[in-house]
PDB file of C-alpha atoms and ligand atoms in Angstrom:
ATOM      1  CA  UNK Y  10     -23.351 -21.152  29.907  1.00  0.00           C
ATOM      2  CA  UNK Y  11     -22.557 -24.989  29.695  1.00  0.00           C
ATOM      3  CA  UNK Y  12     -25.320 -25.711  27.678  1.00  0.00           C
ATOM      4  CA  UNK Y  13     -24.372 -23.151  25.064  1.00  0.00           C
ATOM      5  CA  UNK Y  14     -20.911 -24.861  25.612  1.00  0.00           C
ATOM      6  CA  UNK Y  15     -22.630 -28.102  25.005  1.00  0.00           C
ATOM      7  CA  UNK Y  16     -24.752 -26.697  21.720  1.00  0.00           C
ATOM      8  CA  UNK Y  17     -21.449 -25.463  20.220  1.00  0.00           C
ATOM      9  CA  UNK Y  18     -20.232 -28.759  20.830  1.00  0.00           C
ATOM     10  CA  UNK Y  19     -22.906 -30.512  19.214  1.00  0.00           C
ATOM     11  CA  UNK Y  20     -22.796 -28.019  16.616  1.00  0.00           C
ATOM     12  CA  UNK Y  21     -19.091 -28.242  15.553  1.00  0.00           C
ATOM     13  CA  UNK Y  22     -19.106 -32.147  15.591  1.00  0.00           C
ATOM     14  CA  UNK Y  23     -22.069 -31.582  12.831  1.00  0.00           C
ATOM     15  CA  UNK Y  24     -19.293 -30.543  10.125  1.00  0.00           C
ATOM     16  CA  UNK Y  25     -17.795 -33.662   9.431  1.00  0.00           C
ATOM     17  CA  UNK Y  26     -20.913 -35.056   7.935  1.00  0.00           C
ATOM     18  CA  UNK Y  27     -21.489 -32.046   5.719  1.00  0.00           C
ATOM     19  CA  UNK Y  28     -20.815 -33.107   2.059  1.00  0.00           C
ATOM     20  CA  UNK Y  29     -18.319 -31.034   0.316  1.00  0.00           C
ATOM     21  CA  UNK Y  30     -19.516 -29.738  -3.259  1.00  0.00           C
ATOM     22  CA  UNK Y  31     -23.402 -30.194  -1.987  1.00  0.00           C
ATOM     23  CA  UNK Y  32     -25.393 -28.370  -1.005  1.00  0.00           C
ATOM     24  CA  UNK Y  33     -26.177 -28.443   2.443  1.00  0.00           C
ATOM     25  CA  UNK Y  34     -30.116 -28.230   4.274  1.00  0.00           C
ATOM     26  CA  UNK Y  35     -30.172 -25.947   7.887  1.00  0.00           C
ATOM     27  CA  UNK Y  36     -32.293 -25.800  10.484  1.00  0.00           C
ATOM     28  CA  UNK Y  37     -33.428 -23.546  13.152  1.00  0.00           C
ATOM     29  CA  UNK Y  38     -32.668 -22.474  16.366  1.00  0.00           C
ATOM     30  CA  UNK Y  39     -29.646 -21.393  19.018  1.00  0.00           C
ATOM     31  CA  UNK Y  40     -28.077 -24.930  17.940  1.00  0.00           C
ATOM     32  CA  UNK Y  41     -28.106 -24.532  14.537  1.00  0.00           C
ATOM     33  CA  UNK Y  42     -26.813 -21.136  14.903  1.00  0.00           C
ATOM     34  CA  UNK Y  43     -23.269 -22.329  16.570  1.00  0.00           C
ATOM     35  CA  UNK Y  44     -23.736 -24.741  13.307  1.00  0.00           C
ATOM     36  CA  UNK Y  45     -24.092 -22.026  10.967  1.00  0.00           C
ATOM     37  CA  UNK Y  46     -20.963 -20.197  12.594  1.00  0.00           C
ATOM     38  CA  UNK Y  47     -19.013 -23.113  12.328  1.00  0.00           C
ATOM     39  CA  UNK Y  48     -19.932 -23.767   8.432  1.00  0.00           C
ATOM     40  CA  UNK Y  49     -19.085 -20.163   7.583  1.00  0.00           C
ATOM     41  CA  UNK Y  50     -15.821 -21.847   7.955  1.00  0.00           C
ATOM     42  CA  UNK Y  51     -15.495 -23.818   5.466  1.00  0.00           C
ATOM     43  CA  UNK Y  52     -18.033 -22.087   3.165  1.00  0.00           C
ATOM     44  CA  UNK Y  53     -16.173 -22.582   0.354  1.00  0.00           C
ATOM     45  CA  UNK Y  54     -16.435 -26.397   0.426  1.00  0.00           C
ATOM     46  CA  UNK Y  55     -19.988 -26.392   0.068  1.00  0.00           C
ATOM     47  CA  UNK Y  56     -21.945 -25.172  -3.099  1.00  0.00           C
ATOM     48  CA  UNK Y  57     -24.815 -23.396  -1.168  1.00  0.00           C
ATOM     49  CA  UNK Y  58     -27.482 -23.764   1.560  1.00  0.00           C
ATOM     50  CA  UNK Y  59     -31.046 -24.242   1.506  1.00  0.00           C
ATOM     51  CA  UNK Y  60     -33.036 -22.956   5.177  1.00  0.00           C
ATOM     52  CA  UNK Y  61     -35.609 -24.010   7.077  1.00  0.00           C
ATOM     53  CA  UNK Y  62     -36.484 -20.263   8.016  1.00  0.00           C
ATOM     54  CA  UNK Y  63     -36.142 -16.349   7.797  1.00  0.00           C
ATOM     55  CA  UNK Y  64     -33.906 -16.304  10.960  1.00  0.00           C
ATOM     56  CA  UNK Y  65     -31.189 -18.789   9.645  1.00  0.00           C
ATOM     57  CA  UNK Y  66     -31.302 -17.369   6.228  1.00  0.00           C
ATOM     58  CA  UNK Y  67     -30.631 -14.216   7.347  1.00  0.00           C
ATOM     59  CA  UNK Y  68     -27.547 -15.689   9.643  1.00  0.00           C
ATOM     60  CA  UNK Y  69     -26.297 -17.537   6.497  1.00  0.00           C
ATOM     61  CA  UNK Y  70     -26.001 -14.832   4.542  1.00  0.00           C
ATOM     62  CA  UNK Y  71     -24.497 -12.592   7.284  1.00  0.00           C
ATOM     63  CA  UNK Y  72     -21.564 -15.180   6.842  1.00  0.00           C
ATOM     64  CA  UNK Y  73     -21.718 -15.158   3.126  1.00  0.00           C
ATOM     65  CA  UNK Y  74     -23.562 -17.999   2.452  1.00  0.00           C
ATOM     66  CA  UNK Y  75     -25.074 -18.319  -0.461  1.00  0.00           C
ATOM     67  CA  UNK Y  76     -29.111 -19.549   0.230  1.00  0.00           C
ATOM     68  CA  UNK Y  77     -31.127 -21.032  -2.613  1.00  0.00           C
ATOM     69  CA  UNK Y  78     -34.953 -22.262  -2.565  1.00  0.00           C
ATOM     70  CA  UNK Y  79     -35.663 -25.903  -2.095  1.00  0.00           C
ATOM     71  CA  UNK Y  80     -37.510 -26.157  -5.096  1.00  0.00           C
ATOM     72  CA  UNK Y  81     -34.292 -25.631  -7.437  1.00  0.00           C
ATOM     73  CA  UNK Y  82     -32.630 -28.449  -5.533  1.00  0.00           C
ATOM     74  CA  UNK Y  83     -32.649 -32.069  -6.920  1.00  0.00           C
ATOM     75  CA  UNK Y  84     -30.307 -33.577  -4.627  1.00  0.00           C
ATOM     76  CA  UNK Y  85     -29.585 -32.924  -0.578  1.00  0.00           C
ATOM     77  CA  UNK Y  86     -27.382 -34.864   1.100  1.00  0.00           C
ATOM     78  CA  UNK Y  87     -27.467 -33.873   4.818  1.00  0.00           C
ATOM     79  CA  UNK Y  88     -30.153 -31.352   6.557  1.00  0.00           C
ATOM     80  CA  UNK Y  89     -28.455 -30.542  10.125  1.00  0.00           C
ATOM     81  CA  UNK Y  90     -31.129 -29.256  12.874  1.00  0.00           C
ATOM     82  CA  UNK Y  91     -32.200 -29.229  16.489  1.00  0.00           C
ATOM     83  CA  UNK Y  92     -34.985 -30.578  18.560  1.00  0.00           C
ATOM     84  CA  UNK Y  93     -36.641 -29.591  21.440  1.00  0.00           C
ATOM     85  CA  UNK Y  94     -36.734 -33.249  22.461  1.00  0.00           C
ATOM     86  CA  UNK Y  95     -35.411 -36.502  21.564  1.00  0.00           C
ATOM     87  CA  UNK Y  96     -36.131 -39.912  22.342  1.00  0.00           C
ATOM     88  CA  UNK Y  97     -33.661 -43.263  22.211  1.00  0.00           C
ATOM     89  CA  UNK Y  98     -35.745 -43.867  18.639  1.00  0.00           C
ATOM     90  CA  UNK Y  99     -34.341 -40.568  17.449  1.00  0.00           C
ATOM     91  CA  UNK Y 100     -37.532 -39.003  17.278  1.00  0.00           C
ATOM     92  CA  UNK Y 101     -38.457 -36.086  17.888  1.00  0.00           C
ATOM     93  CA  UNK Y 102     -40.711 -33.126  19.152  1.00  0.00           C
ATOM     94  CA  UNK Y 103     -39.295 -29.484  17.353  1.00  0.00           C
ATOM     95  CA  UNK Y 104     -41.392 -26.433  16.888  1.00  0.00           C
ATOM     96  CA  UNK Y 105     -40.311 -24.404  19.560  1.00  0.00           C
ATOM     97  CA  UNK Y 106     -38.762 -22.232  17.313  1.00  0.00           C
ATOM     98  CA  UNK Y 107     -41.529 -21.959  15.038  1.00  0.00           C
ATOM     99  CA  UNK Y 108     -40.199 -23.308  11.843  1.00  0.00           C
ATOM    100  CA  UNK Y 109     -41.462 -26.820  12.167  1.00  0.00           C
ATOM    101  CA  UNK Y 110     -43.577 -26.326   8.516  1.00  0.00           C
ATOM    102  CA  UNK Y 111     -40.073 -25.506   6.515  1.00  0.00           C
ATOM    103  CA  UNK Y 112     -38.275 -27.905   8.666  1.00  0.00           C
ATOM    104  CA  UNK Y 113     -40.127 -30.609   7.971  1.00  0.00           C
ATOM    105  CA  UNK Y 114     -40.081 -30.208   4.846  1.00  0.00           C
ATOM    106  CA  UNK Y 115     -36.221 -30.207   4.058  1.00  0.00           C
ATOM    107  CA  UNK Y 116     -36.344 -32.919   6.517  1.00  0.00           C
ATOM    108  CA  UNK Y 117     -38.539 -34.937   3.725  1.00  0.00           C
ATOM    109  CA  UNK Y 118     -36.167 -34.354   0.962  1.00  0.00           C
ATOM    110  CA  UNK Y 119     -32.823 -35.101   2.383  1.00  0.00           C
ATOM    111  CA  UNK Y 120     -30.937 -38.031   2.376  1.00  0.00           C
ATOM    112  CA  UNK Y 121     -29.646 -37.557   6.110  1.00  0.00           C
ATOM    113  CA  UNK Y 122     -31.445 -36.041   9.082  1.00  0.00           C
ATOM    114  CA  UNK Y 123     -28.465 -35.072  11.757  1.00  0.00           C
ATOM    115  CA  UNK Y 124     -29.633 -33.747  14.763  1.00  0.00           C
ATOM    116  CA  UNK Y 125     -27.881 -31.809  16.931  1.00  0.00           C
ATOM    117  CA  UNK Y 126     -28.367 -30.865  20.583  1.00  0.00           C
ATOM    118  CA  UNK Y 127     -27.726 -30.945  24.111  1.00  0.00           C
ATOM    119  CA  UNK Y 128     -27.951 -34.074  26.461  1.00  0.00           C
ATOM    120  CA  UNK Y 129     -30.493 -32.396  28.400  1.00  0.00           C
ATOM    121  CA  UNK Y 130     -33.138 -33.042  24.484  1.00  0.00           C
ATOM    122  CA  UNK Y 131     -32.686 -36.603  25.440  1.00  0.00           C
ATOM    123  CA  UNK Y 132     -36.111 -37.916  27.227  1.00  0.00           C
ATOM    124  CA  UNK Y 133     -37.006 -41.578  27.560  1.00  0.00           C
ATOM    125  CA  UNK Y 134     -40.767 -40.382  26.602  1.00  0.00           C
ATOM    126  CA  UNK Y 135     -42.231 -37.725  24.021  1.00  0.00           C
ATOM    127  CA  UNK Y 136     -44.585 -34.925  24.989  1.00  0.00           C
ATOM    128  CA  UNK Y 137     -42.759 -33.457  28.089  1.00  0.00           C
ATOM    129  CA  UNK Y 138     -42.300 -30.675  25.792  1.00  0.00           C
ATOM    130  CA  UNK Y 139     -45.776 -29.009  24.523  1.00  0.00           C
ATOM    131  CA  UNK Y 140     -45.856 -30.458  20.663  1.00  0.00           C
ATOM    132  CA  UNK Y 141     -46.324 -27.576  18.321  1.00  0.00           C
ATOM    133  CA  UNK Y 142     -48.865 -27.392  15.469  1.00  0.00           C
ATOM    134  CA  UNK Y 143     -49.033 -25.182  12.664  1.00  0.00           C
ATOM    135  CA  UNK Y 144     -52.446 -24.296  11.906  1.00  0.00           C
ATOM    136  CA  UNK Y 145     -54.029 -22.124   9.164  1.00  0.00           C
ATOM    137  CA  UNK Y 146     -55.682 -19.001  11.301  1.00  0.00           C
ATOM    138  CA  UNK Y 147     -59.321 -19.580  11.031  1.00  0.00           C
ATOM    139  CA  UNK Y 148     -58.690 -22.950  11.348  1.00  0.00           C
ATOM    140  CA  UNK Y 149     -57.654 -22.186  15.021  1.00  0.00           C
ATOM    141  CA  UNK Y 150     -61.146 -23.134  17.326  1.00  0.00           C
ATOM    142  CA  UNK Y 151     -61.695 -26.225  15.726  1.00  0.00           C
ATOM    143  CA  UNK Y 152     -58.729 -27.713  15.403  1.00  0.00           C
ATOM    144  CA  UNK Y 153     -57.969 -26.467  19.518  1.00  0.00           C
ATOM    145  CA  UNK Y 154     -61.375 -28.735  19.650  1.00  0.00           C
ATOM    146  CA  UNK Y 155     -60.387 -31.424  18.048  1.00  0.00           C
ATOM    147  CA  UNK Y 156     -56.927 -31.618  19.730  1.00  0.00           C
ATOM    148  CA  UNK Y 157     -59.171 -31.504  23.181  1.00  0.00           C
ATOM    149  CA  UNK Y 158     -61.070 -34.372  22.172  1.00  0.00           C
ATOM    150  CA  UNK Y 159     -57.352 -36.755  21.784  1.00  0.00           C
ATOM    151  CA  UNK Y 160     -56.632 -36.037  25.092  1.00  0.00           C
ATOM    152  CA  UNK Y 161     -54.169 -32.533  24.464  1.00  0.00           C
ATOM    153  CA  UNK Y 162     -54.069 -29.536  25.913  1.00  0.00           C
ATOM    154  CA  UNK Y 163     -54.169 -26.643  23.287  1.00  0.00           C
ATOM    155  CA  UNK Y 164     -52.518 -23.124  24.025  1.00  0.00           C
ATOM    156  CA  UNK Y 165     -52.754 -20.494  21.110  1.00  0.00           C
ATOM    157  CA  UNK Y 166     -48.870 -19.071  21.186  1.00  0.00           C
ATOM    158  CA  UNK Y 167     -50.823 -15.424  21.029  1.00  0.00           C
ATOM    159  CA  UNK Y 168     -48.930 -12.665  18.830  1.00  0.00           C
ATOM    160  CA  UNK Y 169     -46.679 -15.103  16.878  1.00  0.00           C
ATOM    161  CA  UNK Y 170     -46.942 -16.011  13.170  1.00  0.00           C
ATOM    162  CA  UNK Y 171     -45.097 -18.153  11.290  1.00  0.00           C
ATOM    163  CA  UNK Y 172     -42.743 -17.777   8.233  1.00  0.00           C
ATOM    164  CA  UNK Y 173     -45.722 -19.096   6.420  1.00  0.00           C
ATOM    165  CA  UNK Y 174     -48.786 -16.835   7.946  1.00  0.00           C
ATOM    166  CA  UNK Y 175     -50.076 -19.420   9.675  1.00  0.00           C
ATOM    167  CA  UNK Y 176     -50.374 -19.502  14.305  1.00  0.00           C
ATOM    168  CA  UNK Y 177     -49.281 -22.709  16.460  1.00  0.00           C
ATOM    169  CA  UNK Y 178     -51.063 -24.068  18.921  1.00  0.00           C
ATOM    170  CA  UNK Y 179     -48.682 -25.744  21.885  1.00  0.00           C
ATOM    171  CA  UNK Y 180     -50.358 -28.920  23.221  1.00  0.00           C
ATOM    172  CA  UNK Y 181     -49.529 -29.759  26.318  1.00  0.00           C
ATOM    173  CA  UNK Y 182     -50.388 -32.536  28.333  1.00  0.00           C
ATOM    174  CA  UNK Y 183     -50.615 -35.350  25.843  1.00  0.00           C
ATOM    175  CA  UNK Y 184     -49.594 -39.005  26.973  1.00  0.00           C
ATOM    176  CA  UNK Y 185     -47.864 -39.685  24.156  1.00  0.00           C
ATOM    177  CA  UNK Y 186     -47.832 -43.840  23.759  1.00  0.00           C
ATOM    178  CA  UNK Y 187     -46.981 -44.104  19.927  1.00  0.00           C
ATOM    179  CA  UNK Y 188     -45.630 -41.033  18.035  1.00  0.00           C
ATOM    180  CA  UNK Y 189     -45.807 -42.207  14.550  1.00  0.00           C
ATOM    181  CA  UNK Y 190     -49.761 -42.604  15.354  1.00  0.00           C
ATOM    182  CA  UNK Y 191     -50.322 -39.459  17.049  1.00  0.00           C
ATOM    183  CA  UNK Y 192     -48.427 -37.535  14.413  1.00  0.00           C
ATOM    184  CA  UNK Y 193     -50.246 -39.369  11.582  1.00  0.00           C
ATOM    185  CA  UNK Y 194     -53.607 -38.190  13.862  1.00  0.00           C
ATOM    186  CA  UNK Y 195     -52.841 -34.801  13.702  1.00  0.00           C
ATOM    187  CA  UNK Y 196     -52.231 -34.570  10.830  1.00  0.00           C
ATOM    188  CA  UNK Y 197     -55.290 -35.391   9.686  1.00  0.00           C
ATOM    189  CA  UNK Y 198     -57.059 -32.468  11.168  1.00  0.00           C
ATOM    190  CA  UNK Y 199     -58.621 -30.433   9.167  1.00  0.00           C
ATOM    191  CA  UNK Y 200     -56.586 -26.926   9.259  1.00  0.00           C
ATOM    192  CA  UNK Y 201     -53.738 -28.263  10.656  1.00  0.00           C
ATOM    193  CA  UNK Y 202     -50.474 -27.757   8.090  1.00  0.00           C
ATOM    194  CA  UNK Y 203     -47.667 -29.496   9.843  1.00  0.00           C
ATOM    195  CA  UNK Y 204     -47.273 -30.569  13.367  1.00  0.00           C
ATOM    196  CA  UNK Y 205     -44.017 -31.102  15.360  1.00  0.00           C
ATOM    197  CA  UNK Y 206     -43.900 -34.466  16.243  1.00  0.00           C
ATOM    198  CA  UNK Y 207     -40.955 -35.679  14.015  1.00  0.00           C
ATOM    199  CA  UNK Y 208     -41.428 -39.625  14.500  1.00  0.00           C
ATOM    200  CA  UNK Y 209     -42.371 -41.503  11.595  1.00  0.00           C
ATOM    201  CA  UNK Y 210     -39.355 -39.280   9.604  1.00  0.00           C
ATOM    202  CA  UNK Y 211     -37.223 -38.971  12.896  1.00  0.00           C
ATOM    203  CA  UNK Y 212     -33.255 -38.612  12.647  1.00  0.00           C
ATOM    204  CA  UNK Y 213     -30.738 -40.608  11.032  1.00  0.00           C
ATOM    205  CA  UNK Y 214     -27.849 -39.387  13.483  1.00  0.00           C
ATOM    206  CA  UNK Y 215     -28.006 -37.807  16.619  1.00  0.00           C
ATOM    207  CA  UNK Y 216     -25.222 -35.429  17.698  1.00  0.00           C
ATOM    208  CA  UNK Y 217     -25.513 -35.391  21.685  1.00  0.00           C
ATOM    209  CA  UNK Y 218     -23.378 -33.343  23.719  1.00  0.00           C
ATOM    210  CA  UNK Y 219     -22.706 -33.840  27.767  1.00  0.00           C
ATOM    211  CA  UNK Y 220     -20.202 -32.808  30.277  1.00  0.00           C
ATOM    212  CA  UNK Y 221     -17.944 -35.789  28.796  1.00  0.00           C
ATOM    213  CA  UNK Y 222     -17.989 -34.661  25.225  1.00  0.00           C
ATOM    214  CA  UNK Y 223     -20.028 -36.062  22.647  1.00  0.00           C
ATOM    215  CA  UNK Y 224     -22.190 -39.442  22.291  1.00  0.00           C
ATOM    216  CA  UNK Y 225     -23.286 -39.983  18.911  1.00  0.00           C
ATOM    217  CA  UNK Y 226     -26.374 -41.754  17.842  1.00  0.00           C
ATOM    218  CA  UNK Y 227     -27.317 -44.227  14.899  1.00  0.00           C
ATOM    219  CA  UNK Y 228     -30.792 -45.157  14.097  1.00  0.00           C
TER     220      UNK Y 228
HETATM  221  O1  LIG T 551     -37.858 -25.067  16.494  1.00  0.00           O
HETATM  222  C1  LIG T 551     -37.098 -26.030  16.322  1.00  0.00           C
HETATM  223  O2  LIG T 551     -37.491 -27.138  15.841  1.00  0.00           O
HETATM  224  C2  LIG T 551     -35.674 -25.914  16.778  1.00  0.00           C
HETATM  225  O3  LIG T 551     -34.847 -26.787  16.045  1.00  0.00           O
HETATM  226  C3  LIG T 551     -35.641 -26.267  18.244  1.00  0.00           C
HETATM  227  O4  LIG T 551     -36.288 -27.445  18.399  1.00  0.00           O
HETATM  228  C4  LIG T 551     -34.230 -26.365  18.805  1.00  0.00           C
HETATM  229  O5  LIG T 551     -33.925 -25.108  19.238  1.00  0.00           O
HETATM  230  P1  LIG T 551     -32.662 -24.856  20.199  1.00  0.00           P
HETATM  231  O6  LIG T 551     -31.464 -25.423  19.446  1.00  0.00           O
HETATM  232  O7  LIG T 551     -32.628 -23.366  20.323  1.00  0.00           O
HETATM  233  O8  LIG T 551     -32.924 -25.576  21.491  1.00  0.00           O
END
């Protein structure tokens, strides 16, 4: 389709900013797969890769990649991922594949957050997208309460489990007027683990790609 067209794109223009020698950080999602295609490339410029979940480790290594764990990594240059949205701030909403808890957290530790995506990601508002939130299990009621009570719309994605154990609730509905506070609200929930509103820590570069080719972001 054009918008796989359009992810490839994205995808492919990601490679220039990996560092050669380093080792690189990977998201998750149909996006980051064209990326992890493309970097089986040149997979012997980088020294390994560290992943934000099962699915793209198991990609990875399909290519011959070698993955290593997060905690044996000191220094990580570039982490390349998707979002399900993205605003003119380069923040973000991302979840929808699940992996927002892993995600996040290579987000924290490297240098350089580049996003990649289709134009259609682009929004001029947040929350148009349900935001995800990764919840411990019998954690689920109260924080679906609590979420009720700042104005969201909490639906249980039923049979689905994370890489961690834990079950997302999708909010829908939520008028979302400052990101950074909202996420910094949920996050304070009791039982919540990580949510995907990806605002205060949004991207450094955004990788965008339309009909005319490819408009690149700076924050
Ligand atoms: O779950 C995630 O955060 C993914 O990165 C998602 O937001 C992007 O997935 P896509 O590239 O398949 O649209």
């Amino acid at each position: 389709s054009a918008q796989d067209k359009q992810k490839q794109q994205a995808a492919e223009a990601a490679i220039e900013y990996v560092e050669r020698g380093a080792v690189i950080g990977v998201g998750t999602g149909s996006t980051v797969n064209f990326f992890i295609d493309a970097l089986a490339a040149m997979k012997n410029d980088i020294d390994a890769a560290v992943s934000s979940s099962e699915a793209s480790t198991a990609r990875l290594k399909q290519h011959g990649i070698e993955v290593i764990e997060l905690n044996n990594v000191a220094d990580l240059p570039v982490y390349v991922d998707g979002a399900d949205e993205i605003d003119h701030h380069l923040r973000m909403v991302k979840g929808g594949g699940g992996a927002l808890t892993r995600e996040k957290i290579i987000a924290a530790v490297a240098k350089k957050f580049v996003c990649i995506a289709d134009d259609s990601k682009l929004v001029k508002r947040l929350g148009g997208f349900p935001i995800p939130v990764e919840v411990i299990p019998m954690a689920r009621s109260y924080v679906a309460r609590q979420i009720v009570k700042l104005g969201g719309d909490p639906v249980w994605r039923q049979g689905f489990t994370t890489d961690n154990g834990n079950v997302i609730l999708d909010i829908h509905n939520f008028d979302i007027l400052n990101p950074v506070q909202l996420e910094e609200e949920l996050n304070s929930i009791v039982g919540v683990v990580t949510n995907g509103l990806f605002a205060d820590r949004g991207a450094d570069i955004a990788l965008l790609a339309g009909p005319d080719g490819i408009t690149k972001k700076t924050r």
